[in-house]
Coordinates of C-alpha atoms and ligand atoms in Angstrom, one line a residue:
M1 CA 18.3 5.6 -16.8
Q2 CA 20.4 8.7 -17.3
N3 CA 22.4 10.0 -14.4
I4 CA 22.1 6.8 -12.5
E5 CA 24.8 7.9 -10.1
G6 CA 22.9 11.1 -9.2
F7 CA 19.8 8.9 -8.7
K8 CA 21.7 6.4 -6.4
K9 CA 23.1 9.3 -4.4
M10 CA 19.6 10.7 -3.8
M11 CA 18.4 7.3 -2.7
S12 CA 21.3 6.6 -0.5
S13 CA 19.5 8.0 2.6
P14 CA 15.9 7.2 3.7
Q15 CA 13.5 9.3 1.6
K16 CA 9.8 10.0 1.9
I17 CA 8.5 8.4 -1.3
T18 CA 5.1 8.5 -3.0
I19 CA 4.4 6.0 -5.8
I20 CA 1.5 6.8 -8.2
A21 CA -0.2 4.3 -10.4
H22 CA -2.3 5.5 -13.4
H23 CA -6.0 6.2 -13.6
T24 CA -8.0 3.0 -13.6
P25 CA -4.9 1.0 -12.8
D26 CA -4.3 -2.3 -14.5
A27 CA -2.3 -5.2 -13.3
D28 CA 0.9 -3.7 -14.7
S29 CA 0.5 -0.3 -13.1
L30 CA -0.7 -1.7 -9.8
G31 CA 1.7 -4.7 -9.7
S32 CA 4.7 -2.5 -10.7
S33 CA 3.8 0.1 -8.1
L34 CA 3.5 -2.6 -5.4
A35 CA 6.7 -4.4 -6.3
L36 CA 8.5 -1.1 -6.3
A37 CA 7.0 -0.1 -2.9
S38 CA 8.2 -3.5 -1.4
Y39 CA 11.6 -2.9 -2.7
L40 CA 11.9 0.6 -1.5
K41 CA 10.6 -0.3 1.9
K42 CA 13.4 -2.9 2.1
K43 CA 15.8 -0.1 1.5
N44 CA 14.4 1.7 4.5
H45 CA 12.5 4.4 2.7
Q46 CA 9.1 5.6 3.8
V47 CA 6.7 4.6 1.0
Q48 CA 3.0 5.0 0.1
V49 CA 1.3 4.0 -3.1
L50 CA -1.5 6.2 -4.5
S51 CA -4.0 5.6 -7.3
P52 CA -6.1 8.3 -9.0
S53 CA -9.0 5.8 -9.1
N54 CA -10.1 2.4 -8.0
Y55 CA -8.8 -0.8 -9.5
P56 CA -10.8 -3.7 -10.8
V57 CA -12.0 -6.4 -8.3
F58 CA -10.0 -9.1 -10.0
L59 CA -6.8 -7.4 -8.7
D60 CA -8.0 -7.4 -5.1
W61 CA -5.6 -10.3 -4.4
M62 CA -2.7 -7.9 -4.9
T63 CA -3.4 -5.7 -2.0
N64 CA -4.1 -5.5 1.8
S65 CA -6.3 -2.7 3.0
D66 CA -3.7 0.0 3.5
D67 CA -1.4 -0.8 0.6
V68 CA -2.9 1.6 -1.8
I69 CA -4.7 4.9 -1.1
I70 CA -7.3 5.6 -3.7
Y71 CA -8.0 9.3 -4.5
W72 CA -11.5 10.5 -3.8
S73 CA -13.1 13.4 -1.9
K74 CA -12.3 11.9 1.5
T75 CA -8.6 11.2 0.7
Q76 CA -8.0 14.4 -1.3
N77 CA -6.1 16.2 1.5
L78 CA -4.1 13.2 2.4
C79 CA -3.1 12.6 -1.3
K80 CA -2.2 16.2 -1.7
R81 CA 0.1 16.1 1.4
L82 CA 1.7 12.8 0.3
I83 CA 2.5 14.1 -3.1
T84 CA 3.5 17.7 -2.4
E85 CA 5.6 16.8 0.7
A86 CA 7.3 13.8 -0.7
D87 CA 11.0 13.8 -1.3
V88 CA 10.5 11.6 -4.4
V89 CA 7.4 10.9 -6.4
F90 CA 7.4 7.9 -8.8
C91 CA 5.0 7.8 -11.7
V92 CA 4.6 4.1 -12.6
D93 CA 3.3 2.8 -16.0
F94 CA 2.4 6.2 -17.3
S95 CA 4.3 9.3 -18.4
S96 CA 1.6 11.7 -19.4
Y97 CA -0.2 14.1 -17.0
G98 CA -3.6 13.1 -18.3
R99 CA -3.4 9.7 -16.7
L100 CA -3.2 11.4 -13.2
Q101 CA -6.8 12.7 -13.3
G102 CA -7.4 14.5 -10.0
L103 CA -3.8 14.1 -8.9
E104 CA -2.5 16.1 -11.8
P105 CA -2.3 19.5 -10.1
M106 CA -0.7 17.9 -7.0
V107 CA 2.1 16.4 -9.0
K108 CA 2.6 19.7 -10.9
E109 CA 3.0 21.3 -7.5
A110 CA 5.3 18.7 -6.0
S111 CA 8.5 20.0 -4.6
G112 CA 10.3 16.7 -4.6
K113 CA 12.0 14.9 -7.5
I114 CA 9.8 13.2 -10.1
V115 CA 10.8 9.8 -11.3
V116 CA 9.0 8.2 -14.3
I117 CA 9.2 4.4 -14.9
D118 CA 7.2 3.7 -18.0
H119 CA 6.9 2.1 -21.5
H120 CA 4.2 4.3 -23.1
L121 CA 4.7 6.6 -26.1
K122 CA 4.8 10.4 -26.1
P123 CA 5.7 11.2 -22.5
D124 CA 4.9 14.7 -21.3
I125 CA 5.6 14.6 -17.6
K126 CA 8.6 16.7 -16.6
A127 CA 10.8 14.1 -14.9
D128 CA 14.1 14.5 -13.0
F129 CA 14.9 10.9 -13.6
Q130 CA 13.3 8.4 -16.0
L131 CA 13.5 4.8 -16.8
W132 CA 11.5 4.9 -20.0
D133 CA 11.6 2.3 -22.7
V134 CA 8.8 1.9 -25.3
N135 CA 10.2 -1.5 -26.2
A136 CA 9.6 -2.9 -22.8
A137 CA 6.7 -5.4 -22.9
A138 CA 5.5 -4.1 -19.5
T139 CA 6.5 -1.6 -16.9
A140 CA 7.0 -4.6 -14.7
E141 CA 10.0 -5.5 -16.8
L142 CA 11.4 -2.1 -16.1
I143 CA 10.8 -2.5 -12.4
Y144 CA 12.9 -5.7 -12.6
D145 CA 15.6 -3.7 -14.5
F146 CA 15.4 -0.9 -12.0
I147 CA 16.0 -3.2 -9.0
Q148 CA 18.8 -4.9 -11.0
L149 CA 20.3 -1.5 -11.9
M150 CA 20.4 -0.6 -8.2
G151 CA 22.3 -3.8 -7.6
D152 CA 19.6 -5.3 -5.5
E153 CA 18.3 -8.2 -7.5
D154 CA 18.7 -10.4 -4.4
L155 CA 16.0 -8.3 -2.7
I156 CA 13.3 -9.5 -5.0
D157 CA 11.1 -11.9 -3.0
V158 CA 8.2 -14.1 -4.1
R159 CA 5.5 -11.5 -3.5
M160 CA 7.4 -8.9 -5.5
G161 CA 7.9 -11.6 -8.2
E162 CA 4.1 -12.2 -8.2
Y163 CA 3.5 -8.5 -8.8
I164 CA 6.1 -8.3 -11.6
Y165 CA 4.7 -11.5 -13.2
A166 CA 1.2 -10.1 -13.0
G167 CA 2.2 -7.0 -14.9
L168 CA 4.1 -9.0 -17.5
V169 CA 1.5 -11.6 -18.2
T170 CA -1.4 -9.1 -18.5
D171 CA 0.4 -6.4 -20.6
T172 CA 1.6 -9.1 -23.1
S173 CA -1.8 -10.9 -23.0
S174 CA -0.1 -14.1 -21.7
F175 CA 3.0 -13.5 -23.8
K176 CA 1.0 -13.2 -27.0
H177 CA 1.5 -9.6 -28.1
P178 CA 4.4 -8.8 -30.4
S179 CA 5.9 -6.7 -27.6
T180 CA 6.8 -10.0 -26.0
T181 CA 10.6 -10.6 -26.1
K182 CA 13.1 -13.2 -25.0
K183 CA 13.7 -10.9 -22.1
S184 CA 10.1 -11.2 -21.0
H185 CA 10.5 -14.9 -20.9
L186 CA 13.9 -14.8 -19.2
I187 CA 12.5 -12.6 -16.4
T188 CA 9.7 -15.0 -16.0
A189 CA 12.1 -17.9 -15.8
Q190 CA 14.0 -16.0 -13.0
L191 CA 10.7 -15.4 -11.2
M192 CA 9.9 -19.1 -11.4
D193 CA 13.3 -19.9 -10.0
L194 CA 12.4 -17.6 -7.1
G195 CA 9.3 -19.6 -6.4
V196 CA 6.6 -17.6 -8.2
E197 CA 3.7 -20.0 -9.0
T198 CA 2.8 -18.7 -12.5
N199 CA -0.3 -20.9 -12.8
R200 CA -1.7 -19.6 -9.6
I201 CA -1.2 -16.0 -10.6
Q202 CA -2.7 -16.6 -14.1
R203 CA -5.7 -18.2 -12.4
L204 CA -6.1 -15.3 -9.9
I205 CA -6.1 -12.9 -12.9
Y206 CA -8.1 -14.8 -15.5
D207 CA -10.2 -17.3 -13.6
N208 CA -11.5 -14.9 -11.1
N209 CA -14.5 -13.5 -12.9
T210 CA -17.8 -12.6 -11.3
E211 CA -20.9 -14.4 -12.7
S212 CA -22.3 -11.0 -13.8
K213 CA -19.2 -10.2 -15.8
L214 CA -19.5 -13.4 -17.7
R215 CA -23.2 -12.9 -18.3
F216 CA -22.4 -9.5 -19.6
L217 CA -19.7 -10.9 -21.9
G218 CA -22.3 -13.4 -23.2
Y219 CA -24.7 -10.6 -23.9
A220 CA -22.2 -8.3 -25.5
L221 CA -20.9 -11.1 -27.8
R222 CA -24.4 -12.2 -28.8
E223 CA -26.2 -8.9 -29.0
K224 CA -23.7 -6.1 -29.4
L225 CA -20.8 -7.3 -31.5
M226 CA -21.0 -5.7 -34.9
V227 CA -18.8 -7.1 -37.7
L228 CA -18.0 -5.1 -40.7
R229 CA -16.2 -7.4 -43.1
E230 CA -15.9 -4.8 -45.7
F231 CA -13.6 -2.8 -43.4
R232 CA -12.1 -5.8 -41.6
T233 CA -13.4 -4.1 -38.5
A234 CA -15.5 -5.2 -35.6
Y235 CA -16.9 -3.1 -32.7
F236 CA -19.1 -2.9 -29.6
T237 CA -21.1 -0.1 -28.2
I238 CA -22.0 -0.4 -24.5
S239 CA -24.5 2.0 -22.9
I240 CA -24.8 3.1 -19.3
E241 CA -28.1 1.3 -19.1
E242 CA -26.5 -2.0 -20.2
Q243 CA -23.7 -1.6 -17.7
E244 CA -26.3 -1.0 -14.9
R245 CA -28.3 -4.0 -16.1
F246 CA -25.4 -6.3 -15.6
N247 CA -24.2 -4.8 -12.4
H248 CA -21.1 -3.5 -14.1
Q249 CA -17.9 -3.3 -11.9
P250 CA -14.7 -1.5 -12.8
G251 CA -12.7 -3.6 -15.1
D252 CA -15.7 -5.6 -16.4
T253 CA -15.4 -4.3 -20.0
E254 CA -11.6 -4.8 -19.9
G255 CA -10.6 -7.3 -22.6
L256 CA -14.0 -7.3 -24.3
V257 CA -12.5 -5.5 -27.3
N258 CA -10.0 -8.4 -27.8
Y259 CA -12.9 -10.8 -28.6
A260 CA -13.7 -8.6 -31.6
L261 CA -10.1 -8.7 -32.7
S262 CA -10.0 -12.5 -32.3
I263 CA -12.4 -13.0 -35.3
A264 CA -10.5 -14.4 -38.3
G265 CA -9.9 -11.7 -40.8
I266 CA -10.6 -8.8 -38.4
L267 CA -7.7 -6.3 -38.1
F268 CA -9.3 -3.4 -36.3
A269 CA -11.5 -3.6 -33.2
V270 CA -13.2 -0.8 -31.3
I271 CA -15.3 -0.6 -28.1
I272 CA -17.3 2.5 -27.4
I273 CA -18.4 2.8 -23.8
E274 CA -20.8 5.3 -22.5
K275 CA -19.7 6.9 -19.2
P276 CA -21.7 9.5 -17.1
D277 CA -19.7 12.5 -18.4
I278 CA -17.9 11.2 -21.5
V279 CA -17.7 8.4 -24.1
K280 CA -14.6 6.3 -23.9
L281 CA -13.2 4.4 -26.8
S282 CA -10.7 1.6 -26.9
F283 CA -9.0 0.5 -30.1
R284 CA -7.0 -2.6 -31.0
S285 CA -5.4 -3.5 -34.3
V286 CA -3.2 -6.2 -35.8
G287 CA 0.0 -5.5 -37.7
K288 CA 0.7 -2.1 -39.4
F289 CA -2.7 -0.5 -38.9
A290 CA -2.0 2.3 -36.4
A291 CA -4.7 2.4 -33.8
N292 CA -2.9 5.2 -31.9
E293 CA -2.9 7.4 -35.0
F294 CA -6.6 6.8 -35.5
A295 CA -7.3 7.6 -31.8
R296 CA -5.2 10.7 -31.9
K297 CA -6.6 12.1 -35.1
H298 CA -10.3 11.5 -34.4
F299 CA -10.8 10.8 -30.7
N300 CA -8.4 13.0 -28.9
G301 CA -6.5 10.0 -27.7
G302 CA -3.4 8.0 -28.3
G303 CA -1.5 4.9 -27.1
H304 CA 0.4 2.2 -28.9
Q305 CA 0.2 1.1 -32.5
N306 CA -1.9 -1.9 -31.7
A307 CA -3.6 -0.7 -28.5
A308 CA -5.0 2.8 -28.1
G309 CA -7.8 4.7 -26.5
G310 CA -9.6 8.0 -26.8
V311 CA -12.6 10.0 -25.7
S312 CA -15.5 11.9 -27.2
N313 CA -18.0 14.4 -25.9
L314 CA -20.6 13.4 -28.4
P315 CA -23.6 11.2 -27.4
M316 CA -22.8 7.6 -27.9
E317 CA -24.9 7.1 -31.0
E318 CA -23.1 10.0 -32.7
V319 CA -19.7 8.5 -31.7
Q320 CA -20.8 5.3 -33.4
E321 CA -21.9 7.3 -36.5
K322 CA -18.6 9.1 -36.5
L323 CA -16.6 5.8 -36.4
L324 CA -18.7 4.4 -39.3
S325 CA -18.2 7.5 -41.3
L326 CA -14.4 7.4 -40.8
L327 CA -13.9 3.7 -41.8
P328 CA -14.2 4.2 -45.6
E329 CA -11.2 6.4 -45.5
Y330 CA -9.2 3.5 -44.1
R331 CA -10.7 0.8 -46.2
N332 CA -7.8 0.4 -48.6
E333 CA -5.2 0.4 -45.8
L334 CA -7.2 -2.3 -44.0
M335 CA -8.0 -4.4 -47.0
Q336 CA -4.5 -4.3 -48.4
Q337 CA -2.8 -5.5 -45.2
E338 CA -1.8 -9.1 -45.0
I339 CA -3.8 -11.0 -42.4
W340 CA -1.2 -13.4 -41.1
Ligands
5GP1 P1 -7.3 0.7 -23.0 O1 -8.0 0.5 -24.3 O2 -6.8 -0.6 -22.4 O3 -7.9 1.6 -22.1 O4 -5.9 1.5 -23.4 C1 -5.0 1.0 -24.3 C2 -3.8 1.9 -24.4 O5 -4.3 3.1 -25.0 C3 -3.3 2.4 -23.0 O6 -2.2 1.7 -22.6 C4 -2.9 3.9 -23.3 O7 -1.6 3.9 -23.8 C5 -3.8 4.3 -24.4 N1 -5.0 5.1 -24.0 C6 -6.2 4.7 -23.5 N2 -7.0 5.7 -23.4 C7 -6.4 6.8 -23.8 C8 -6.7 8.2 -23.9 O8 -7.8 8.6 -23.5 N3 -5.8 9.0 -24.3 C9 -4.5 8.6 -24.7 N4 -3.6 9.5 -25.1 N5 -4.2 7.3 -24.6 C10 -5.1 6.4 -24.2
MN2 MN1 1.9 -1.2 -18.8

């Protein structure tokens, strides 16, 4: 972080602080926000966590009822007050205005200082202070760094450790992604020393499925997975009707795209999900194939080289056709890449 002394000075007296997670928060955004909130409360600040939208049920274990205020019509005024009247607003696990959804105009109006803690590419939020590192495996790693930087490592307790571990384990897909570093493991070792039961947290995250989510997974794998060997690509399309049929809950399609990528010889995976007002796409790739470039160029999106997303206003069938018509352009690149 640049100007750490200026930052420390600002934080040396109790501040009114609002922490914001990103739209459809994942375990990294929610866990990082909650760990940061616990830390700042210990430093006698007045703290509230906000989220632009609800988080998946498998993260319910992370929160008590008042820990996070979700933005919707009934909380709109409260959110606005909390953001515009805060002394400091933290943006956690995102650095682009687009991920704020309905909270975006409020953050743009905020009179307090803006602090970004994030590891995503292409930041566009105007921050007064930022701890931003695209090489961090998770924002949770940066939260750990941040507390260390403030000289307060001793204040990390087991609950905060669980939040940080949850962010790390999910953003690295259980320490599998190439973003995983020695540091990710060292932080985990520190958290284990502290008493974090890693197996319990992994079970809370990964063995906490609803029956309908698993039935949906079975259906999607059997009926909806399309494999295009000639492009080393596999994809799913999921309609609103299918989501309704399987009593779809937020987060239920999360991770589905990774099954497509787990097929031997597949280097590019896509999921196309129909939403009431838009079609959402998630892209995953292995190695050099730049999923973020693909998303940016064709689907008004972006992200990381191997994990990206985008959107389309076309009907879902036409989005699928568009994807299929684009693939021949990338055939050489995909076919020439080494698989292992
Ligand atoms: P997911 O597929 O899990 O929703 O998103 C994977 C990554 O892609 C996210 O971490 C984020 O960086 C990026 N991403 C997802 N959706 C969008 C989008 O609509 N626009 C942009 N710019 N990036 C996205
Ligand atoms: Mn993250």
